[in-house]
Amino acid sequence: MLSLNVKNETSRLRAVVLGTAVSNGPTPDAKNAYDPKSLEHILAGTYPNERDMSDEMEAFRKVFEKYDVKVYRPQIIADENQIFTRDIAFVIDDVFIEAGILPERDKEFPAIQHVTDQIDPKKFVRILDKEKIHIEGGDVILWNDYIFIGTYKSNDYPQIKTARTNQAGIDFVKNLFPHKKILTFDLVKSWQDARDNALHLDCCFQPVGIDKAIIYKGGFRNEAEYLQLVDLFGMENLFHITRDEMYNMYSNVFSIAPDVVVSERNFTRLNDWLRANGFTVEEIPYAEISKQEGLLRCSTLPLIRD
């Protein structure tokens, strides 16, 4: 049995599910794009190819190997995008939760059955009413006693394709973890411009280390909710990113330990700040995968942290 344990985003990682770009399928039609950044690259003819994305994911896997992290991979489904395992499930404390994702992506979850078979059934929670309950792992960020959840609160939620977590999803987590402090964040959504679309909370915010975080103020529809994070972390501990840096996924790095962060090699300003604050930065190429509006955190499903 897997002894699941994830209480925050930065404790020493021991086991993770890393997605795969193998047999990723052809470039989707524009009408089948999941997000505005993918759509932008589909229309421009710059959508990433399988070989480049597989090479990037292999670089990520090698970093995990360096730090002696047990890595699970999804079983390959032919012509299916299986890169972003963060969306399909998440672990809170010692509970594994199958997410309520877009119905078009339901095929992805069975590909990690070899992992879920190792989980105590009493610690495995499924969302059965996925038409009603929407929540994806990218919107769920753990910070010890806190659970931060990204959402979209306007009445037009059903029409907004980039809105992935609703109030029913938030209530689902609240009911499972009544002892946790849950803060919700109404995120900016746009189908017209990926620079104005926070697809998930981890696209505009993520803790690093013990007391620091990366944040994009413009990703929050409600300034008071952004200020809650300022109050929690302290302005001096926040690395504020720009609109273009948010678009390039600067906040979607991944922590292997409190002092080790995997980051995209082109994130010069961020990587310099991390090093100046005592972090070891493992730089890898991930710019092709970022064309699908996801990056390092999106590609991972942590199972065990110390």
PDB file of C-alpha atoms in Angstrom:
ATOM      1  CA  MET A   1       0.000   0.000   0.000  1.00  0.00           C
ATOM      2  CA  LEU A   2       1.074   3.580  -0.679  1.00  0.00           C
ATOM      3  CA  SER A   3       1.293   5.635   2.517  1.00  0.00           C
ATOM      4  CA  LEU A   4      -0.067   8.857   1.039  1.00  0.00           C
ATOM      5  CA  ASN A   5       1.021  12.130   2.641  1.00  0.00           C
ATOM      6  CA  VAL A   6       0.788  15.604   1.097  1.00  0.00           C
ATOM      7  CA  LYS A   7       0.233  18.559   3.421  1.00  0.00           C
ATOM      8  CA  ASN A   8       1.847  21.367   1.427  1.00  0.00           C
ATOM      9  CA  GLU A   9       3.528  22.186  -1.879  1.00  0.00           C
ATOM     10  CA  THR A  10       7.160  22.124  -0.794  1.00  0.00           C
ATOM     11  CA  SER A  11       8.030  19.359   1.704  1.00  0.00           C
ATOM     12  CA  ARG A  12      10.543  16.750   0.515  1.00  0.00           C
ATOM     13  CA  LEU A  13       8.970  14.747  -2.298  1.00  0.00           C
ATOM     14  CA  ARG A  14       9.191  10.930  -2.176  1.00  0.00           C
ATOM     15  CA  ALA A  15       6.665   9.708  -4.780  1.00  0.00           C
ATOM     16  CA  VAL A  16       4.892  11.357  -7.712  1.00  0.00           C
ATOM     17  CA  VAL A  17       2.905  10.574 -10.855  1.00  0.00           C
ATOM     18  CA  LEU A  18       4.530  12.356 -13.787  1.00  0.00           C
ATOM     19  CA  GLY A  19       2.443  12.664 -16.944  1.00  0.00           C
ATOM     20  CA  THR A  20       3.552  11.484 -20.356  1.00  0.00           C
ATOM     21  CA  ALA A  21       3.672  12.996 -23.835  1.00  0.00           C
ATOM     22  CA  VAL A  22       4.065   9.615 -25.581  1.00  0.00           C
ATOM     23  CA  SER A  23       1.348   8.994 -28.198  1.00  0.00           C
ATOM     24  CA  ASN A  24       0.034  12.483 -27.561  1.00  0.00           C
ATOM     25  CA  GLY A  25      -1.978  12.482 -30.764  1.00  0.00           C
ATOM     26  CA  PRO A  26      -2.123  14.905 -33.686  1.00  0.00           C
ATOM     27  CA  THR A  27      -2.553  18.659 -33.290  1.00  0.00           C
ATOM     28  CA  PRO A  28      -6.166  19.148 -32.184  1.00  0.00           C
ATOM     29  CA  ASP A  29      -8.721  21.003 -34.270  1.00  0.00           C
ATOM     30  CA  ALA A  30      -9.328  24.538 -33.007  1.00  0.00           C
ATOM     31  CA  LYS A  31     -12.830  23.584 -31.871  1.00  0.00           C
ATOM     32  CA  ASN A  32     -11.351  20.910 -29.573  1.00  0.00           C
ATOM     33  CA  ALA A  33      -8.863  23.174 -27.773  1.00  0.00           C
ATOM     34  CA  TYR A  34      -9.126  23.001 -23.970  1.00  0.00           C
ATOM     35  CA  ASP A  35      -7.692  26.464 -23.351  1.00  0.00           C
ATOM     36  CA  PRO A  36      -6.920  29.758 -25.160  1.00  0.00           C
ATOM     37  CA  LYS A  37      -3.135  29.292 -25.222  1.00  0.00           C
ATOM     38  CA  SER A  38      -3.414  25.943 -26.973  1.00  0.00           C
ATOM     39  CA  LEU A  39      -5.883  27.529 -29.376  1.00  0.00           C
ATOM     40  CA  GLU A  40      -3.452  30.355 -30.088  1.00  0.00           C
ATOM     41  CA  HIS A  41      -0.714  27.867 -31.052  1.00  0.00           C
ATOM     42  CA  ILE A  42      -3.078  25.639 -33.043  1.00  0.00           C
ATOM     43  CA  LEU A  43      -4.100  28.628 -35.156  1.00  0.00           C
ATOM     44  CA  ALA A  44      -0.498  29.877 -35.505  1.00  0.00           C
ATOM     45  CA  GLY A  45       0.856  26.496 -36.573  1.00  0.00           C
ATOM     46  CA  THR A  46       3.199  26.429 -33.563  1.00  0.00           C
ATOM     47  CA  TYR A  47       1.471  23.734 -31.499  1.00  0.00           C
ATOM     48  CA  PRO A  48       4.155  21.534 -29.879  1.00  0.00           C
ATOM     49  CA  ASN A  49       5.066  18.134 -31.286  1.00  0.00           C
ATOM     50  CA  GLU A  50       5.295  14.861 -29.398  1.00  0.00           C
ATOM     51  CA  ARG A  51       9.078  14.455 -29.708  1.00  0.00           C
ATOM     52  CA  ASP A  52       9.866  17.877 -28.230  1.00  0.00           C
ATOM     53  CA  MET A  53       7.394  17.461 -25.376  1.00  0.00           C
ATOM     54  CA  SER A  54       8.633  13.946 -24.601  1.00  0.00           C
ATOM     55  CA  ASP A  55      12.199  15.255 -24.444  1.00  0.00           C
ATOM     56  CA  GLU A  56      11.108  17.960 -21.994  1.00  0.00           C
ATOM     57  CA  MET A  57       9.303  15.456 -19.787  1.00  0.00           C
ATOM     58  CA  GLU A  58      12.354  13.189 -19.828  1.00  0.00           C
ATOM     59  CA  ALA A  59      14.444  16.094 -18.536  1.00  0.00           C
ATOM     60  CA  PHE A  60      11.927  16.472 -15.688  1.00  0.00           C
ATOM     61  CA  ARG A  61      12.068  12.737 -14.943  1.00  0.00           C
ATOM     62  CA  LYS A  62      15.859  12.881 -14.701  1.00  0.00           C
ATOM     63  CA  VAL A  63      15.624  15.588 -12.036  1.00  0.00           C
ATOM     64  CA  PHE A  64      13.331  13.333  -9.998  1.00  0.00           C
ATOM     65  CA  GLU A  65      15.837  10.507 -10.457  1.00  0.00           C
ATOM     66  CA  LYS A  66      18.632  12.758  -9.200  1.00  0.00           C
ATOM     67  CA  TYR A  67      16.698  13.366  -5.981  1.00  0.00           C
ATOM     68  CA  ASP A  68      15.703   9.702  -5.544  1.00  0.00           C
ATOM     69  CA  VAL A  69      11.977  10.332  -6.049  1.00  0.00           C
ATOM     70  CA  LYS A  70       9.804   7.331  -6.960  1.00  0.00           C
ATOM     71  CA  VAL A  71       8.156   8.198 -10.285  1.00  0.00           C
ATOM     72  CA  TYR A  72       4.989   6.577 -11.615  1.00  0.00           C
ATOM     73  CA  ARG A  73       3.813   7.169 -15.185  1.00  0.00           C
ATOM     74  CA  PRO A  74       0.352   6.756 -16.722  1.00  0.00           C
ATOM     75  CA  GLN A  75      -0.227   3.777 -18.980  1.00  0.00           C
ATOM     76  CA  ILE A  76      -0.156   4.966 -22.575  1.00  0.00           C
ATOM     77  CA  ILE A  77      -3.497   5.613 -24.254  1.00  0.00           C
ATOM     78  CA  ALA A  78      -3.002   5.943 -28.008  1.00  0.00           C
ATOM     79  CA  ASP A  79      -3.449   9.482 -29.363  1.00  0.00           C
ATOM     80  CA  GLU A  80      -4.459  10.923 -25.988  1.00  0.00           C
ATOM     81  CA  ASN A  81      -2.959  13.971 -24.228  1.00  0.00           C
ATOM     82  CA  GLN A  82      -1.820  12.623 -20.831  1.00  0.00           C
ATOM     83  CA  ILE A  83       0.667  15.324 -19.840  1.00  0.00           C
ATOM     84  CA  PHE A  84      -1.266  17.148 -17.136  1.00  0.00           C
ATOM     85  CA  THR A  85      -1.841  14.583 -14.371  1.00  0.00           C
ATOM     86  CA  ARG A  86      -2.446  17.402 -11.875  1.00  0.00           C
ATOM     87  CA  ASP A  87      -5.919  17.920 -13.322  1.00  0.00           C
ATOM     88  CA  ILE A  88      -7.214  14.393 -12.901  1.00  0.00           C
ATOM     89  CA  ALA A  89      -6.574  13.800  -9.185  1.00  0.00           C
ATOM     90  CA  PHE A  90      -4.963  15.253  -6.071  1.00  0.00           C
ATOM     91  CA  VAL A  91      -3.882  14.161  -2.601  1.00  0.00           C
ATOM     92  CA  ILE A  92      -4.771  16.091   0.561  1.00  0.00           C
ATOM     93  CA  ASP A  93      -3.115  14.741   3.711  1.00  0.00           C
ATOM     94  CA  ASP A  94      -3.536  10.949   3.239  1.00  0.00           C
ATOM     95  CA  VAL A  95      -6.632  11.072   1.028  1.00  0.00           C
ATOM     96  CA  PHE A  96      -6.554  10.509  -2.747  1.00  0.00           C
ATOM     97  CA  ILE A  97      -9.325  12.362  -4.591  1.00  0.00           C
ATOM     98  CA  GLU A  98     -10.325  11.708  -8.182  1.00  0.00           C
ATOM     99  CA  ALA A  99     -11.052  15.146  -9.613  1.00  0.00           C
ATOM    100  CA  GLY A 100     -14.202  16.323 -11.368  1.00  0.00           C
ATOM    101  CA  ILE A 101     -12.662  17.184 -14.734  1.00  0.00           C
ATOM    102  CA  LEU A 102     -13.892  18.070 -18.221  1.00  0.00           C
ATOM    103  CA  PRO A 103     -15.846  15.075 -19.565  1.00  0.00           C
ATOM    104  CA  GLU A 104     -13.635  15.056 -22.680  1.00  0.00           C
ATOM    105  CA  ARG A 105     -10.755  13.980 -20.427  1.00  0.00           C
ATOM    106  CA  ASP A 106     -12.409  11.065 -18.616  1.00  0.00           C
ATOM    107  CA  LYS A 107     -10.182   8.574 -20.457  1.00  0.00           C
ATOM    108  CA  GLU A 108      -7.099   9.786 -18.595  1.00  0.00           C
ATOM    109  CA  PHE A 109      -7.927   8.586 -15.101  1.00  0.00           C
ATOM    110  CA  PRO A 110      -8.031   4.800 -15.760  1.00  0.00           C
ATOM    111  CA  ALA A 111      -4.435   5.065 -17.026  1.00  0.00           C
ATOM    112  CA  ILE A 112      -3.212   5.473 -13.433  1.00  0.00           C
ATOM    113  CA  GLN A 113      -5.114   2.490 -12.049  1.00  0.00           C
ATOM    114  CA  HIS A 114      -1.778   0.757 -11.313  1.00  0.00           C
ATOM    115  CA  VAL A 115      -1.237   3.584  -8.828  1.00  0.00           C
ATOM    116  CA  THR A 116      -4.737   3.750  -7.364  1.00  0.00           C
ATOM    117  CA  ASP A 117      -4.702  -0.023  -6.860  1.00  0.00           C
ATOM    118  CA  GLN A 118      -1.980   0.567  -4.247  1.00  0.00           C
ATOM    119  CA  ILE A 119      -4.131   2.985  -2.223  1.00  0.00           C
ATOM    120  CA  ASP A 120      -6.212   1.969   0.796  1.00  0.00           C
ATOM    121  CA  PRO A 121      -9.822   1.985  -0.522  1.00  0.00           C
ATOM    122  CA  LYS A 122     -10.889   3.891   2.604  1.00  0.00           C
ATOM    123  CA  LYS A 123      -8.522   6.684   1.534  1.00  0.00           C
ATOM    124  CA  PHE A 124      -9.711   6.801  -2.089  1.00  0.00           C
ATOM    125  CA  VAL A 125     -12.510   9.282  -2.813  1.00  0.00           C
ATOM    126  CA  ARG A 126     -14.285   9.543  -6.163  1.00  0.00           C
ATOM    127  CA  ILE A 127     -16.489  12.373  -7.344  1.00  0.00           C
ATOM    128  CA  LEU A 128     -19.481  10.510  -8.697  1.00  0.00           C
ATOM    129  CA  ASP A 129     -21.635  13.430  -9.869  1.00  0.00           C
ATOM    130  CA  LYS A 130     -19.163  15.089 -12.238  1.00  0.00           C
ATOM    131  CA  GLU A 131     -21.899  17.009 -14.020  1.00  0.00           C
ATOM    132  CA  LYS A 132     -22.552  18.907 -10.816  1.00  0.00           C
ATOM    133  CA  ILE A 133     -19.206  18.841  -8.972  1.00  0.00           C
ATOM    134  CA  HIS A 134     -16.278  20.410 -10.820  1.00  0.00           C
ATOM    135  CA  ILE A 135     -12.788  20.608  -9.345  1.00  0.00           C
ATOM    136  CA  GLU A 136      -9.331  20.135 -10.891  1.00  0.00           C
ATOM    137  CA  GLY A 137      -6.031  19.658  -9.079  1.00  0.00           C
ATOM    138  CA  GLY A 138      -4.529  22.838 -10.507  1.00  0.00           C
ATOM    139  CA  ASP A 139      -7.058  24.819  -8.486  1.00  0.00           C
ATOM    140  CA  VAL A 140      -6.127  23.102  -5.204  1.00  0.00           C
ATOM    141  CA  ILE A 141      -3.032  24.371  -3.372  1.00  0.00           C
ATOM    142  CA  LEU A 142      -2.106  23.028   0.054  1.00  0.00           C
ATOM    143  CA  TRP A 143      -0.395  25.069   2.749  1.00  0.00           C
ATOM    144  CA  ASN A 144      -0.395  23.021   5.949  1.00  0.00           C
ATOM    145  CA  ASP A 145      -3.573  24.058   7.814  1.00  0.00           C
ATOM    146  CA  TYR A 146      -4.838  25.906   4.724  1.00  0.00           C
ATOM    147  CA  ILE A 147      -6.349  24.728   1.474  1.00  0.00           C
ATOM    148  CA  PHE A 148      -6.393  27.433  -1.209  1.00  0.00           C
ATOM    149  CA  ILE A 149      -8.931  26.800  -3.993  1.00  0.00           C
ATOM    150  CA  GLY A 150      -9.256  28.685  -7.280  1.00  0.00           C
ATOM    151  CA  THR A 151     -12.723  29.107  -8.760  1.00  0.00           C
ATOM    152  CA  TYR A 152     -14.950  31.336 -10.896  1.00  0.00           C
ATOM    153  CA  LYS A 153     -17.959  32.864  -9.174  1.00  0.00           C
ATOM    154  CA  SER A 154     -20.015  34.587 -11.878  1.00  0.00           C
ATOM    155  CA  ASN A 155     -23.398  33.326 -13.063  1.00  0.00           C
ATOM    156  CA  ASP A 156     -22.041  32.629 -16.541  1.00  0.00           C
ATOM    157  CA  TYR A 157     -19.834  29.815 -15.170  1.00  0.00           C
ATOM    158  CA  PRO A 158     -21.514  27.140 -17.370  1.00  0.00           C
ATOM    159  CA  GLN A 159     -20.567  29.100 -20.504  1.00  0.00           C
ATOM    160  CA  ILE A 160     -16.930  29.696 -19.510  1.00  0.00           C
ATOM    161  CA  LYS A 161     -14.769  26.854 -20.836  1.00  0.00           C
ATOM    162  CA  THR A 162     -11.768  27.921 -18.758  1.00  0.00           C
ATOM    163  CA  ALA A 163     -13.742  27.810 -15.490  1.00  0.00           C
ATOM    164  CA  ARG A 164     -12.811  24.442 -13.996  1.00  0.00           C
ATOM    165  CA  THR A 165     -13.815  24.541 -10.317  1.00  0.00           C
ATOM    166  CA  ASN A 166     -17.256  25.516  -9.042  1.00  0.00           C
ATOM    167  CA  GLN A 167     -18.859  26.059  -5.635  1.00  0.00           C
ATOM    168  CA  ALA A 168     -19.999  22.435  -5.521  1.00  0.00           C
ATOM    169  CA  GLY A 169     -16.356  21.380  -5.903  1.00  0.00           C
ATOM    170  CA  ILE A 170     -15.319  23.703  -3.085  1.00  0.00           C
ATOM    171  CA  ASP A 171     -18.096  22.355  -0.848  1.00  0.00           C
ATOM    172  CA  PHE A 172     -16.992  18.802  -1.636  1.00  0.00           C
ATOM    173  CA  VAL A 173     -13.495  19.538  -0.282  1.00  0.00           C
ATOM    174  CA  LYS A 174     -14.876  21.451   2.703  1.00  0.00           C
ATOM    175  CA  ASN A 175     -17.000  18.469   3.691  1.00  0.00           C
ATOM    176  CA  LEU A 176     -14.022  16.115   3.456  1.00  0.00           C
ATOM    177  CA  PHE A 177     -11.704  18.361   5.469  1.00  0.00           C
ATOM    178  CA  PRO A 178     -13.807  20.324   7.978  1.00  0.00           C
ATOM    179  CA  HIS A 179     -10.742  20.963  10.170  1.00  0.00           C
ATOM    180  CA  LYS A 180      -8.872  22.820   7.410  1.00  0.00           C
ATOM    181  CA  LYS A 181      -8.968  26.579   6.775  1.00  0.00           C
ATOM    182  CA  ILE A 182     -10.243  26.930   3.225  1.00  0.00           C
ATOM    183  CA  LEU A 183      -9.726  30.147   1.277  1.00  0.00           C
ATOM    184  CA  THR A 184     -11.258  30.556  -2.188  1.00  0.00           C
ATOM    185  CA  PHE A 185     -10.061  32.805  -4.991  1.00  0.00           C
ATOM    186  CA  ASP A 186     -12.213  34.087  -7.854  1.00  0.00           C
ATOM    187  CA  LEU A 187      -9.927  33.949 -10.902  1.00  0.00           C
ATOM    188  CA  VAL A 188      -9.815  36.028 -14.080  1.00  0.00           C
ATOM    189  CA  LYS A 189     -10.956  33.994 -17.116  1.00  0.00           C
ATOM    190  CA  SER A 190     -10.694  34.725 -20.837  1.00  0.00           C
ATOM    191  CA  TRP A 191     -11.069  32.655 -23.983  1.00  0.00           C
ATOM    192  CA  GLN A 192      -9.990  35.554 -26.204  1.00  0.00           C
ATOM    193  CA  ASP A 193      -6.512  36.164 -24.712  1.00  0.00           C
ATOM    194  CA  ALA A 194      -4.425  33.666 -22.737  1.00  0.00           C
ATOM    195  CA  ARG A 195      -2.610  36.593 -21.105  1.00  0.00           C
ATOM    196  CA  ASP A 196      -5.852  37.374 -19.292  1.00  0.00           C
ATOM    197  CA  ASN A 197      -6.722  33.806 -18.359  1.00  0.00           C
ATOM    198  CA  ALA A 198      -5.782  32.181 -15.071  1.00  0.00           C
ATOM    199  CA  LEU A 199      -6.803  28.657 -16.047  1.00  0.00           C
ATOM    200  CA  HIS A 200      -6.134  27.373 -12.522  1.00  0.00           C
ATOM    201  CA  LEU A 201      -4.980  28.923  -9.261  1.00  0.00           C
ATOM    202  CA  ASP A 202      -1.459  27.580  -9.846  1.00  0.00           C
ATOM    203  CA  CYS A 203      -1.328  29.693 -13.026  1.00  0.00           C
ATOM    204  CA  CYS A 204      -1.215  32.854 -10.899  1.00  0.00           C
ATOM    205  CA  PHE A 205      -0.016  31.725  -7.454  1.00  0.00           C
ATOM    206  CA  GLN A 206       2.190  29.086  -5.844  1.00  0.00           C
ATOM    207  CA  PRO A 207       4.058  28.823  -2.541  1.00  0.00           C
ATOM    208  CA  VAL A 208       7.786  28.047  -2.545  1.00  0.00           C
ATOM    209  CA  GLY A 209      10.044  27.244   0.387  1.00  0.00           C
ATOM    210  CA  ILE A 210       8.776  27.698   3.927  1.00  0.00           C
ATOM    211  CA  ASP A 211       7.215  31.157   3.720  1.00  0.00           C
ATOM    212  CA  LYS A 212       7.459  32.538   0.178  1.00  0.00           C
ATOM    213  CA  ALA A 213       5.247  32.502  -2.917  1.00  0.00           C
ATOM    214  CA  ILE A 214       5.058  33.495  -6.580  1.00  0.00           C
ATOM    215  CA  ILE A 215       1.985  35.552  -7.422  1.00  0.00           C
ATOM    216  CA  TYR A 216       0.284  37.470 -10.244  1.00  0.00           C
ATOM    217  CA  LYS A 217      -2.024  40.108  -8.818  1.00  0.00           C
ATOM    218  CA  GLY A 218      -3.889  40.487 -12.121  1.00  0.00           C
ATOM    219  CA  GLY A 219      -5.085  36.880 -11.942  1.00  0.00           C
ATOM    220  CA  PHE A 220      -7.471  37.649  -9.083  1.00  0.00           C
ATOM    221  CA  ARG A 221     -10.865  39.206  -9.782  1.00  0.00           C
ATOM    222  CA  ASN A 222     -11.227  40.341  -6.187  1.00  0.00           C
ATOM    223  CA  GLU A 223      -8.375  42.404  -4.732  1.00  0.00           C
ATOM    224  CA  ALA A 224      -9.459  41.523  -1.178  1.00  0.00           C
ATOM    225  CA  GLU A 225      -8.766  37.851  -1.923  1.00  0.00           C
ATOM    226  CA  TYR A 226      -5.317  38.701  -3.290  1.00  0.00           C
ATOM    227  CA  LEU A 227      -4.679  40.741  -0.131  1.00  0.00           C
ATOM    228  CA  GLN A 228      -5.469  37.686   2.002  1.00  0.00           C
ATOM    229  CA  LEU A 229      -2.396  36.055   0.491  1.00  0.00           C
ATOM    230  CA  VAL A 230      -0.345  39.206   1.026  1.00  0.00           C
ATOM    231  CA  ASP A 231      -1.366  39.130   4.689  1.00  0.00           C
ATOM    232  CA  LEU A 232      -0.527  35.434   5.040  1.00  0.00           C
ATOM    233  CA  PHE A 233       2.869  35.482   3.349  1.00  0.00           C
ATOM    234  CA  GLY A 234       3.969  39.116   3.753  1.00  0.00           C
ATOM    235  CA  MET A 235       4.608  41.413   0.804  1.00  0.00           C
ATOM    236  CA  GLU A 236       8.375  41.007   1.253  1.00  0.00           C
ATOM    237  CA  ASN A 237       8.046  37.240   0.708  1.00  0.00           C
ATOM    238  CA  LEU A 238       6.074  37.478  -2.541  1.00  0.00           C
ATOM    239  CA  PHE A 239       7.641  37.416  -6.009  1.00  0.00           C
ATOM    240  CA  HIS A 240       5.208  39.373  -8.200  1.00  0.00           C
ATOM    241  CA  ILE A 241       5.164  38.333 -11.835  1.00  0.00           C
ATOM    242  CA  THR A 242       4.017  40.353 -14.845  1.00  0.00           C
ATOM    243  CA  ARG A 243       1.174  39.624 -17.249  1.00  0.00           C
ATOM    244  CA  ASP A 244       3.609  38.151 -19.788  1.00  0.00           C
ATOM    245  CA  GLU A 245       5.362  36.110 -17.100  1.00  0.00           C
ATOM    246  CA  MET A 246       2.000  34.707 -16.014  1.00  0.00           C
ATOM    247  CA  TYR A 247       1.307  33.810 -19.664  1.00  0.00           C
ATOM    248  CA  ASN A 248       4.649  31.990 -19.781  1.00  0.00           C
ATOM    249  CA  MET A 249       3.640  30.074 -16.612  1.00  0.00           C
ATOM    250  CA  TYR A 250       6.219  31.509 -14.179  1.00  0.00           C
ATOM    251  CA  SER A 251       4.119  30.512 -11.163  1.00  0.00           C
ATOM    252  CA  ASN A 252       3.833  26.894 -12.331  1.00  0.00           C
ATOM    253  CA  VAL A 253       7.220  25.690 -11.102  1.00  0.00           C
ATOM    254  CA  PHE A 254       7.517  22.594  -8.893  1.00  0.00           C
ATOM    255  CA  SER A 255       9.145  22.068  -5.493  1.00  0.00           C
ATOM    256  CA  ILE A 256      11.010  18.847  -4.720  1.00  0.00           C
ATOM    257  CA  ALA A 257      11.989  20.119  -1.265  1.00  0.00           C
ATOM    258  CA  PRO A 258      11.705  23.351   0.740  1.00  0.00           C
ATOM    259  CA  ASP A 259      15.007  24.491  -0.802  1.00  0.00           C
ATOM    260  CA  VAL A 260      14.809  22.805  -4.254  1.00  0.00           C
ATOM    261  CA  VAL A 261      12.660  24.157  -7.094  1.00  0.00           C
ATOM    262  CA  VAL A 262      12.407  22.814 -10.645  1.00  0.00           C
ATOM    263  CA  SER A 263      11.938  25.754 -13.022  1.00  0.00           C
ATOM    264  CA  GLU A 264      11.916  26.489 -16.750  1.00  0.00           C
ATOM    265  CA  ARG A 265      15.393  27.477 -17.921  1.00  0.00           C
ATOM    266  CA  ASN A 266      14.172  30.691 -19.567  1.00  0.00           C
ATOM    267  CA  PHE A 267      12.632  32.102 -16.356  1.00  0.00           C
ATOM    268  CA  THR A 268      15.733  34.215 -15.714  1.00  0.00           C
ATOM    269  CA  ARG A 269      14.198  36.839 -13.425  1.00  0.00           C
ATOM    270  CA  LEU A 270      12.439  34.261 -11.269  1.00  0.00           C
ATOM    271  CA  ASN A 271      15.369  31.853 -11.143  1.00  0.00           C
ATOM    272  CA  ASP A 272      17.720  34.658 -10.072  1.00  0.00           C
ATOM    273  CA  TRP A 273      15.300  35.613  -7.270  1.00  0.00           C
ATOM    274  CA  LEU A 274      15.019  32.005  -6.134  1.00  0.00           C
ATOM    275  CA  ARG A 275      18.788  31.604  -5.968  1.00  0.00           C
ATOM    276  CA  ALA A 276      19.161  34.928  -4.157  1.00  0.00           C
ATOM    277  CA  ASN A 277      16.749  33.543  -1.549  1.00  0.00           C
ATOM    278  CA  GLY A 278      18.760  30.383  -0.991  1.00  0.00           C
ATOM    279  CA  PHE A 279      16.992  27.937  -3.315  1.00  0.00           C
ATOM    280  CA  THR A 280      18.678  25.342  -5.482  1.00  0.00           C
ATOM    281  CA  VAL A 281      17.102  25.807  -8.923  1.00  0.00           C
ATOM    282  CA  GLU A 282      16.982  22.828 -11.262  1.00  0.00           C
ATOM    283  CA  GLU A 283      16.518  24.428 -14.691  1.00  0.00           C
ATOM    284  CA  ILE A 284      15.031  22.347 -17.489  1.00  0.00           C
ATOM    285  CA  PRO A 285      13.509  23.084 -20.923  1.00  0.00           C
ATOM    286  CA  TYR A 286       9.707  23.124 -20.755  1.00  0.00           C
ATOM    287  CA  ALA A 287       8.710  25.905 -23.152  1.00  0.00           C
ATOM    288  CA  GLU A 288       7.025  23.603 -25.662  1.00  0.00           C
ATOM    289  CA  ILE A 289       4.730  22.082 -23.050  1.00  0.00           C
ATOM    290  CA  SER A 290       3.877  25.598 -21.814  1.00  0.00           C
ATOM    291  CA  LYS A 291       2.154  26.200 -25.169  1.00  0.00           C
ATOM    292  CA  GLN A 292      -0.722  24.102 -23.767  1.00  0.00           C
ATOM    293  CA  GLU A 293      -1.207  26.500 -20.822  1.00  0.00           C
ATOM    294  CA  GLY A 294       0.407  24.204 -18.291  1.00  0.00           C
ATOM    295  CA  LEU A 295       3.898  23.691 -16.953  1.00  0.00           C
ATOM    296  CA  LEU A 296       5.768  21.785 -14.262  1.00  0.00           C
ATOM    297  CA  ARG A 297       3.227  21.669 -11.429  1.00  0.00           C
ATOM    298  CA  CYS A 298       0.497  20.768 -13.942  1.00  0.00           C
ATOM    299  CA  SER A 299       2.496  17.725 -15.066  1.00  0.00           C
ATOM    300  CA  THR A 300       2.753  16.206 -11.598  1.00  0.00           C
ATOM    301  CA  LEU A 301       0.522  14.438  -9.091  1.00  0.00           C
ATOM    302  CA  PRO A 302       2.436  14.240  -5.785  1.00  0.00           C
ATOM    303  CA  LEU A 303       1.630  11.187  -3.670  1.00  0.00           C
ATOM    304  CA  ILE A 304       4.102  11.296  -0.783  1.00  0.00           C
ATOM    305  CA  ARG A 305       5.984  14.168   0.814  1.00  0.00           C
ATOM    306  CA  ASP A 306       7.826  13.990   4.129  1.00  0.00           C
TER     307      ASP A 306
END
